[in-house]
mmCIF file of C-alpha atoms in Angstrom:
data_model
loop_
_atom_site.group_PDB
_atom_site.id
_atom_site.type_symbol
_atom_site.label_atom_id
_atom_site.label_comp_id
_atom_site.label_asym_id
_atom_site.label_seq_id
_atom_site.Cartn_x
_atom_site.Cartn_y
_atom_site.Cartn_z
ATOM 1 C CA MET A 1154 46.675 -2.949 65.464
ATOM 2 C CA ALA A 1155 48.961 -0.714 63.448
ATOM 3 C CA ALA A 1156 49.343 2.946 64.278
ATOM 4 C CA SER A 1157 48.151 5.373 61.661
ATOM 5 C CA VAL A 1158 50.536 7.723 59.893
ATOM 6 C CA PRO A 1159 49.762 11.404 60.545
ATOM 7 C CA LEU A 1160 48.135 13.153 57.565
ATOM 8 C CA ALA A 1161 50.753 15.908 57.737
ATOM 9 C CA CYS A 1162 53.450 13.313 57.092
ATOM 10 C CA LEU A 1163 51.601 11.951 54.069
ATOM 11 C CA VAL A 1164 51.189 15.440 52.657
ATOM 12 C CA SER A 1165 54.854 16.310 53.194
ATOM 13 C CA THR A 1166 55.896 13.011 51.609
ATOM 14 C CA ALA A 1167 53.933 13.779 48.450
ATOM 15 C CA SER A 1168 55.197 17.359 48.287
ATOM 16 C CA MET A 1169 58.797 16.101 48.517
ATOM 17 C CA GLY A 1170 58.377 13.803 45.497
ATOM 18 C CA ILE A 1171 58.755 10.665 47.618
ATOM 19 C CA SER A 1172 56.736 7.607 46.707
ATOM 20 C CA GLN A 1173 55.727 5.224 49.443
ATOM 21 C CA LYS A 1174 54.586 1.634 49.090
ATOM 22 C CA SER A 1175 53.941 -1.169 51.529
ATOM 23 C CA GLY A 1176 54.699 -4.826 51.114
ATOM 24 C CA MET A 1177 54.339 -8.103 52.968
ATOM 25 C CA LEU A 1178 56.836 -10.947 52.761
ATOM 26 C CA GLN A 1179 56.064 -14.432 54.018
ATOM 27 C CA THR A 1180 59.009 -15.933 55.937
ATOM 28 C CA LYS A 1181 59.331 -19.231 57.793
ATOM 29 C CA LEU A 1182 58.532 -17.351 61.028
ATOM 30 C CA GLY A 1183 55.580 -15.324 59.733
ATOM 31 C CA ALA A 1184 54.586 -12.463 57.458
ATOM 32 C CA VAL A 1185 56.836 -9.392 57.627
ATOM 33 C CA HIS A 1186 55.389 -5.999 56.705
ATOM 34 C CA TYR A 1187 57.646 -3.278 55.299
ATOM 35 C CA GLN A 1188 57.336 0.249 53.885
ATOM 36 C CA VAL A 1189 59.516 1.488 51.061
ATOM 37 C CA HIS A 1190 60.132 5.208 50.696
ATOM 38 C CA SER A 1191 61.598 5.880 47.251
ATOM 39 C CA PRO A 1192 63.104 9.215 46.261
ATOM 40 C CA SER A 1193 62.066 10.757 42.956
ATOM 41 C CA LYS A 1194 65.752 11.072 42.031
ATOM 42 C CA SER A 1195 67.639 8.141 43.441
ATOM 43 C CA SER A 1196 71.422 8.145 43.774
ATOM 44 C CA SER A 1197 73.102 4.833 43.012
ATOM 45 C CA GLU A 1198 76.057 6.010 45.108
ATOM 46 C CA LEU A 1199 73.991 6.153 48.311
ATOM 47 C CA ALA A 1200 73.346 2.864 50.089
ATOM 48 C CA PRO A 1201 69.706 2.238 50.973
ATOM 49 C CA VAL A 1202 68.673 2.216 54.639
ATOM 50 C CA LEU A 1203 66.964 -0.781 56.245
ATOM 51 C CA ALA A 1204 65.403 0.479 59.500
ATOM 52 C CA PHE A 1205 64.300 -1.543 62.524
ATOM 53 C CA HIS A 1206 62.086 -0.022 65.229
ATOM 54 C CA MET A 1207 62.192 -0.193 69.017
ATOM 55 C CA SER A 1208 59.910 -2.445 71.031
ATOM 56 C CA PRO A 1209 56.941 -1.932 71.184
ATOM 57 C CA ARG A 1210 56.658 0.224 68.064
ATOM 58 C CA SER A 1211 56.310 -0.311 64.333
ATOM 59 C CA THR A 1212 57.219 1.393 61.066
ATOM 60 C CA ASP A 1213 55.408 4.436 62.472
ATOM 61 C CA GLU A 1214 58.637 5.194 64.350
ATOM 62 C CA TYR A 1215 60.134 6.261 61.013
ATOM 63 C CA ALA A 1216 57.082 8.166 59.682
ATOM 64 C CA GLU A 1217 58.825 11.533 60.008
ATOM 65 C CA ALA A 1218 62.410 10.456 59.286
ATOM 66 C CA ALA A 1219 61.786 8.290 56.204
ATOM 67 C CA PRO A 1220 60.720 11.148 53.888
ATOM 68 C CA LEU A 1221 63.675 13.256 55.038
ATOM 69 C CA ILE A 1222 66.122 10.435 54.406
ATOM 70 C CA SER A 1223 64.568 9.689 51.007
ATOM 71 C CA ALA A 1224 64.712 13.372 50.075
ATOM 72 C CA THR A 1225 68.518 13.031 50.067
ATOM 73 C CA GLY A 1226 68.256 10.477 47.244
ATOM 74 C CA ARG A 1227 68.481 7.432 49.484
ATOM 75 C CA LEU A 1228 65.976 4.541 49.423
ATOM 76 C CA MET A 1229 64.526 3.977 52.908
ATOM 77 C CA VAL A 1230 62.890 0.706 53.994
ATOM 78 C CA ALA A 1231 61.194 0.545 57.399
ATOM 79 C CA ILE A 1232 60.362 -2.933 58.681
ATOM 80 C CA ASP A 1233 57.726 -4.067 61.160
ATOM 81 C CA GLU A 1234 59.525 -6.712 63.179
ATOM 82 C CA LEU A 1235 57.602 -9.939 63.795
ATOM 83 C CA GLY A 1236 54.877 -9.439 66.383
ATOM 84 C CA TYR A 1237 54.656 -5.671 65.821
ATOM 85 C CA GLY A 1238 52.780 -3.324 63.504
ATOM 86 C CA ARG A 1239 51.273 -5.112 60.532
ATOM 87 C CA SER A 1240 53.661 -8.084 60.702
ATOM 88 C CA SER A 1241 52.198 -11.310 61.996
ATOM 89 C CA ASN A 1242 53.067 -12.833 65.328
ATOM 90 C CA PRO A 1243 55.927 -15.301 64.913
ATOM 91 C CA VAL A 1244 54.944 -18.962 64.717
ATOM 92 C CA ARG A 1245 57.292 -19.637 67.656
ATOM 93 C CA SER A 1246 59.679 -17.804 69.935
ATOM 94 C CA CYS A 1247 62.601 -16.488 67.931
ATOM 95 C CA SER A 1248 66.005 -14.971 68.497
ATOM 96 C CA ILE A 1249 67.351 -11.551 67.555
ATOM 97 C CA ASP A 1250 69.328 -13.252 64.762
ATOM 98 C CA GLU A 1251 66.145 -14.804 63.358
ATOM 99 C CA ILE A 1252 64.355 -11.434 63.456
ATOM 100 C CA ALA A 1253 67.363 -9.929 61.667
ATOM 101 C CA ASP A 1254 67.253 -12.689 59.049
ATOM 102 C CA CYS A 1255 63.633 -11.752 58.317
ATOM 103 C CA GLY A 1256 64.888 -8.214 57.625
ATOM 104 C CA LEU A 1257 67.573 -9.644 55.360
ATOM 105 C CA ALA A 1258 64.844 -11.579 53.501
ATOM 106 C CA VAL A 1259 63.083 -8.242 52.873
ATOM 107 C CA ALA A 1260 66.352 -6.786 51.539
ATOM 108 C CA ASP A 1261 66.682 -9.823 49.239
ATOM 109 C CA GLU A 1262 63.069 -9.432 48.082
ATOM 110 C CA LEU A 1263 63.765 -5.796 47.170
ATOM 111 C CA GLY A 1264 67.086 -6.606 45.484
ATOM 112 C CA LEU A 1265 69.203 -4.670 47.995
ATOM 113 C CA LYS A 1266 72.723 -6.080 47.769
ATOM 114 C CA ARG A 1267 74.314 -3.671 50.297
ATOM 115 C CA PHE A 1268 72.598 -1.407 52.766
ATOM 116 C CA VAL A 1269 72.891 0.591 55.964
ATOM 117 C CA ALA A 1270 71.191 -1.159 58.904
ATOM 118 C CA ALA A 1271 69.580 1.344 61.282
ATOM 119 C CA GLY A 1272 67.829 0.692 64.540
ATOM 120 C CA SER A 1273 66.448 2.080 67.750
ATOM 121 C CA LEU A 1274 66.673 0.123 71.043
ATOM 122 C CA LEU A 1275 65.669 -3.443 70.027
ATOM 123 C CA GLY A 1276 66.287 -2.374 66.426
ATOM 124 C CA CYS A 1277 69.930 -1.626 67.366
ATOM 125 C CA LEU A 1278 70.394 -5.242 68.350
ATOM 126 C CA VAL A 1279 68.806 -6.370 65.079
ATOM 127 C CA SER A 1280 71.112 -4.112 63.042
ATOM 128 C CA ILE A 1281 74.167 -5.252 65.046
ATOM 129 C CA SER A 1282 73.181 -8.867 64.351
ATOM 130 C CA LEU A 1283 73.032 -8.178 60.614
ATOM 131 C CA ALA A 1284 76.294 -6.219 60.541
ATOM 132 C CA SER A 1285 78.224 -8.819 62.531
ATOM 133 C CA ARG A 1286 76.979 -11.809 60.552
ATOM 134 C CA TYR A 1287 76.733 -10.291 57.062
ATOM 135 C CA PRO A 1288 79.525 -7.686 56.731
ATOM 136 C CA GLU A 1289 79.479 -8.160 52.952
ATOM 137 C CA ARG A 1290 75.868 -6.876 52.933
ATOM 138 C CA VAL A 1291 75.886 -4.207 55.644
ATOM 139 C CA CYS A 1292 78.044 -1.219 54.720
ATOM 140 C CA GLY A 1293 77.170 0.819 57.801
ATOM 141 C CA THR A 1294 74.993 1.020 60.879
ATOM 142 C CA VAL A 1295 73.080 3.783 62.630
ATOM 143 C CA TRP A 1296 72.006 3.241 66.223
ATOM 144 C CA THR A 1297 69.717 5.405 68.315
ATOM 145 C CA ASN A 1298 68.900 4.743 71.961
ATOM 146 C CA LEU A 1299 71.544 2.014 72.129
ATOM 147 C CA TYR A 1300 71.830 0.237 75.466
ATOM 148 C CA HIS A 1301 75.149 1.042 77.133
ATOM 149 C CA TYR A 1302 76.367 -0.708 80.251
ATOM 150 C CA ARG A 1303 79.526 1.153 81.276
ATOM 151 C CA ALA A 1304 80.281 -1.099 84.284
ATOM 152 C CA LYS A 1305 80.271 -4.219 82.082
ATOM 153 C CA ALA A 1306 82.614 -2.522 79.597
ATOM 154 C CA GLU A 1307 85.009 -1.584 82.397
ATOM 155 C CA GLU A 1308 84.916 -5.162 83.738
ATOM 156 C CA ALA A 1309 85.904 -6.336 80.258
ATOM 157 C CA GLY A 1310 88.916 -4.001 80.337
ATOM 158 C CA SER A 1311 87.592 -1.187 78.151
ATOM 159 C CA SER A 1312 88.690 2.282 79.191
ATOM 160 C CA ALA A 1313 86.621 4.039 76.532
ATOM 161 C CA GLU A 1314 84.625 6.944 77.867
ATOM 162 C CA SER A 1315 81.272 8.044 76.476
ATOM 163 C CA VAL A 1316 81.455 11.607 75.202
ATOM 164 C CA GLY A 1317 78.824 14.055 74.020
ATOM 165 C CA ALA A 1318 78.767 16.146 70.866
ATOM 166 C CA GLU A 1319 81.022 18.777 72.474
ATOM 167 C CA GLY A 1320 83.546 16.166 73.618
ATOM 168 C CA THR A 1321 82.495 16.408 77.261
ATOM 169 C CA PRO A 1322 82.114 13.177 79.271
ATOM 170 C CA ILE A 1323 78.603 11.755 79.605
ATOM 171 C CA PRO A 1324 77.841 10.523 83.126
ATOM 172 C CA ASP A 1325 77.205 6.808 83.533
ATOM 173 C CA PRO A 1326 73.408 6.514 83.220
ATOM 174 C CA TRP A 1327 73.400 3.267 85.258
ATOM 175 C CA THR A 1328 74.942 4.779 88.383
ATOM 176 C CA LEU A 1329 72.428 5.458 91.168
ATOM 177 C CA ARG A 1330 72.378 9.064 92.245
ATOM 178 C CA ALA A 1331 71.410 10.530 95.596
ATOM 179 C CA ASP A 1332 69.058 13.060 94.003
#
């Protein structure tokens, strides 16, 4: 069952001159639902955004952000990954790469040659899959709530330190604390 979009969001979308439409694309793994948020004045210089939600969510994760992104002149496409939202359950178990390829099929359906792949949690992995396998199509990525395993990075020889907006170190979130 898909979550409903708050009425306030629908009102603000209309008042911002953003048009919204939904679509469904049949893939070999199942039907993929997507929402397109089109700005009234689109900029051909701005790459569209293809957004993938966290698990277990749906396109509702982008209900507030999509109109704001579109208001900048950027096309925004939010995708319900297979098994979530209004997309069908996949016909079989599938990999992150296969879920990403369903998103790429939506981009093809909409005629998006290059785009920014955005994601949250599971959606980060989907966007990373697209960016690593199709660099000619993905011109940027945006990740929120990305999994970070500092100990694994250190084992691999990375000395990079996570820093916050002010440049101060962020404590390792995977270290057990006494408190």
